[in-house]
Amino acid sequence: MAIKKKAIAKKATRKTTAKFGKAPARGGRQSARGGKIPAKRRRVPAPASQAQKRTPRAPKRAAAAGLPSAAAEAAAPMPDVARPTALAIAQAGLDKKAEDVTVLDVRGLTSYADYFVVMTADSDRQASAIADHVEQTMKQQGVSKVGVEGYETGRWILVDYGDVVAHVMSRDSRGFYDIEGLWADAPRFTVEA
């Protein structure tokens, strides 16, 4: 009987050798190129029962000592440094008789600004005067602009101050583009003289 088992094992080894080039070793398996993959390197998924046995980590020492955790620090409100800039831009627009001055708080809704200041001008000339006055006022306060768009037409002048973007629009452009409608989720407040 032992002789028969050896003969069968030799026959299986010959078939494997002919197919892969090398005989498989005990405890391993044959790779596609014919080499042996040791039993240690084979990936075996963990049984589901072990995954369920995992316990949550113990609280960190900082929380035990009464220090704030990282989650509490992340939930704490950050100081709002852009709000005074937005209010100064709105006031500068009101100085030049801008109408319907609205400040939109877009923090958390967009990554490129914290506030939009939207104001209406009666004419292209007034829109240019409002944008110029906003630039002069902010320059006096030491805030430099990142860029300006729309001076050519005067229908929609956009002045970018990084965290705050000022939109000086004609009445028709403001109704057509409806920035307040696009940012309907943003908290807003109007600024009056």
CSV table of C-alpha atoms in Angstrom, one decimal, residues 15-124:
chain,number,residue,atom,x,y,z
A,15,LYS,CA,2.5,16.4,-13.9
A,16,THR,CA,3.2,19.5,-11.8
A,17,THR,CA,6.9,19.6,-12.9
A,18,ALA,CA,5.8,19.4,-16.6
A,19,LYS,CA,3.3,22.2,-16.1
A,20,PHE,CA,5.3,24.6,-13.9
A,21,GLY,CA,8.9,23.6,-14.2
A,22,LYS,CA,9.4,22.8,-10.6
A,23,ALA,CA,7.8,20.5,-8.1
A,24,PRO,CA,5.8,22.1,-5.3
A,25,ALA,CA,7.3,21.8,-1.9
A,26,ARG,CA,5.4,20.8,1.2
A,27,GLY,CA,3.7,23.6,3.0
A,28,GLY,CA,3.8,26.0,0.1
A,29,ARG,CA,2.0,26.4,-3.1
A,30,GLN,CA,3.2,26.9,-6.7
A,31,SER,CA,3.4,30.4,-8.1
A,32,ALA,CA,2.5,31.2,-11.7
A,33,ARG,CA,6.2,31.4,-12.7
A,34,GLY,CA,6.9,28.0,-11.2
A,35,GLY,CA,8.6,29.2,-8.0
A,36,LYS,CA,7.5,28.2,-4.5
A,37,ILE,CA,5.5,30.6,-2.3
A,38,PRO,CA,6.3,29.8,1.3
A,39,ALA,CA,3.4,29.1,3.6
A,40,LYS,CA,4.4,32.1,5.8
A,41,ARG,CA,3.9,34.7,3.0
A,42,ARG,CA,0.5,33.6,2.0
A,43,ARG,CA,-2.2,36.0,3.0
A,44,VAL,CA,-5.0,34.5,4.9
A,45,PRO,CA,-8.0,36.6,5.9
A,46,ALA,CA,-8.7,36.8,9.6
A,47,PRO,CA,-11.8,34.9,10.7
A,48,ALA,CA,-14.9,37.0,11.2
A,49,SER,CA,-15.0,36.0,14.8
A,50,GLN,CA,-11.7,37.8,15.5
A,51,ALA,CA,-12.8,41.0,13.9
A,52,GLN,CA,-15.8,41.1,16.2
A,53,LYS,CA,-13.7,40.5,19.3
A,54,ARG,CA,-11.8,43.8,18.9
A,55,THR,CA,-12.3,46.2,21.7
A,56,PRO,CA,-12.3,50.0,21.5
A,57,ARG,CA,-9.1,51.8,22.5
A,58,ALA,CA,-8.8,53.1,26.0
A,59,PRO,CA,-9.2,56.9,26.4
A,60,LYS,CA,-6.0,58.9,26.0
A,61,ARG,CA,-4.2,60.4,29.0
A,62,ALA,CA,-5.0,63.9,27.9
A,63,ALA,CA,-8.8,63.3,28.1
A,64,ALA,CA,-8.3,61.6,31.5
A,65,ALA,CA,-6.3,64.6,32.7
A,66,GLY,CA,-9.1,67.0,31.8
A,67,LEU,CA,-7.3,68.4,28.7
A,68,PRO,CA,-9.5,69.0,25.6
A,69,SER,CA,-9.4,66.3,23.0
A,70,ALA,CA,-8.7,66.7,19.3
A,71,ALA,CA,-12.4,66.4,18.5
A,72,ALA,CA,-13.3,69.1,21.0
A,73,GLU,CA,-10.6,71.4,19.6
A,74,ALA,CA,-11.9,70.8,16.0
A,75,ALA,CA,-15.4,71.7,17.1
A,76,ALA,CA,-14.4,74.9,18.8
A,77,PRO,CA,-15.2,78.0,16.8
A,78,MET,CA,-12.2,79.4,14.9
A,79,PRO,CA,-11.6,83.2,15.2
A,80,ASP,CA,-13.3,84.9,12.3
A,81,VAL,CA,-10.7,87.3,10.8
A,82,ALA,CA,-12.4,87.9,7.5
A,83,ARG,CA,-15.7,89.4,9.0
A,84,PRO,CA,-14.2,92.8,9.7
A,85,THR,CA,-12.9,93.0,6.1
A,86,ALA,CA,-16.3,92.1,4.8
A,87,LEU,CA,-18.0,94.7,6.9
A,88,ALA,CA,-15.4,97.4,5.8
A,89,ILE,CA,-16.0,96.5,2.2
A,90,ALA,CA,-19.8,96.8,2.7
A,91,GLN,CA,-19.4,100.2,4.4
A,92,ALA,CA,-17.1,101.4,1.6
A,93,GLY,CA,-19.8,100.5,-0.9
A,94,LEU,CA,-22.5,102.3,1.2
A,95,ASP,CA,-20.2,105.4,1.2
A,96,LYS,CA,-20.6,105.6,-2.6
A,97,LYS,CA,-24.4,105.0,-2.5
A,98,ALA,CA,-24.4,101.3,-3.3
A,99,GLU,CA,-27.9,99.8,-2.8
A,100,ASP,CA,-29.0,96.5,-1.3
A,101,VAL,CA,-25.7,95.6,0.3
A,102,THR,CA,-25.7,92.0,1.4
A,103,VAL,CA,-23.0,90.0,3.1
A,104,LEU,CA,-23.1,86.2,2.5
A,105,ASP,CA,-21.2,83.9,5.0
A,106,VAL,CA,-20.0,81.1,2.7
A,107,ARG,CA,-17.6,79.5,5.2
A,108,GLY,CA,-17.9,75.8,5.0
A,109,LEU,CA,-19.7,76.0,1.7
A,110,THR,CA,-16.7,76.9,-0.5
A,111,SER,CA,-13.0,76.7,-0.2
A,112,TYR,CA,-11.9,79.9,-1.9
A,113,ALA,CA,-13.7,82.6,0.2
A,114,ASP,CA,-15.3,83.1,3.6
A,115,TYR,CA,-17.6,86.0,2.7
A,116,PHE,CA,-19.2,87.5,-0.4
A,117,VAL,CA,-20.3,91.1,-0.3
A,118,VAL,CA,-22.9,91.8,-3.0
A,119,MET,CA,-24.0,95.3,-3.8
A,120,THR,CA,-26.0,97.0,-6.6
A,121,ALA,CA,-25.0,100.1,-8.6
A,122,ASP,CA,-27.5,102.1,-10.7
A,123,SER,CA,-25.0,102.6,-13.6
A,124,ASP,CA,-21.7,101.4,-15.0
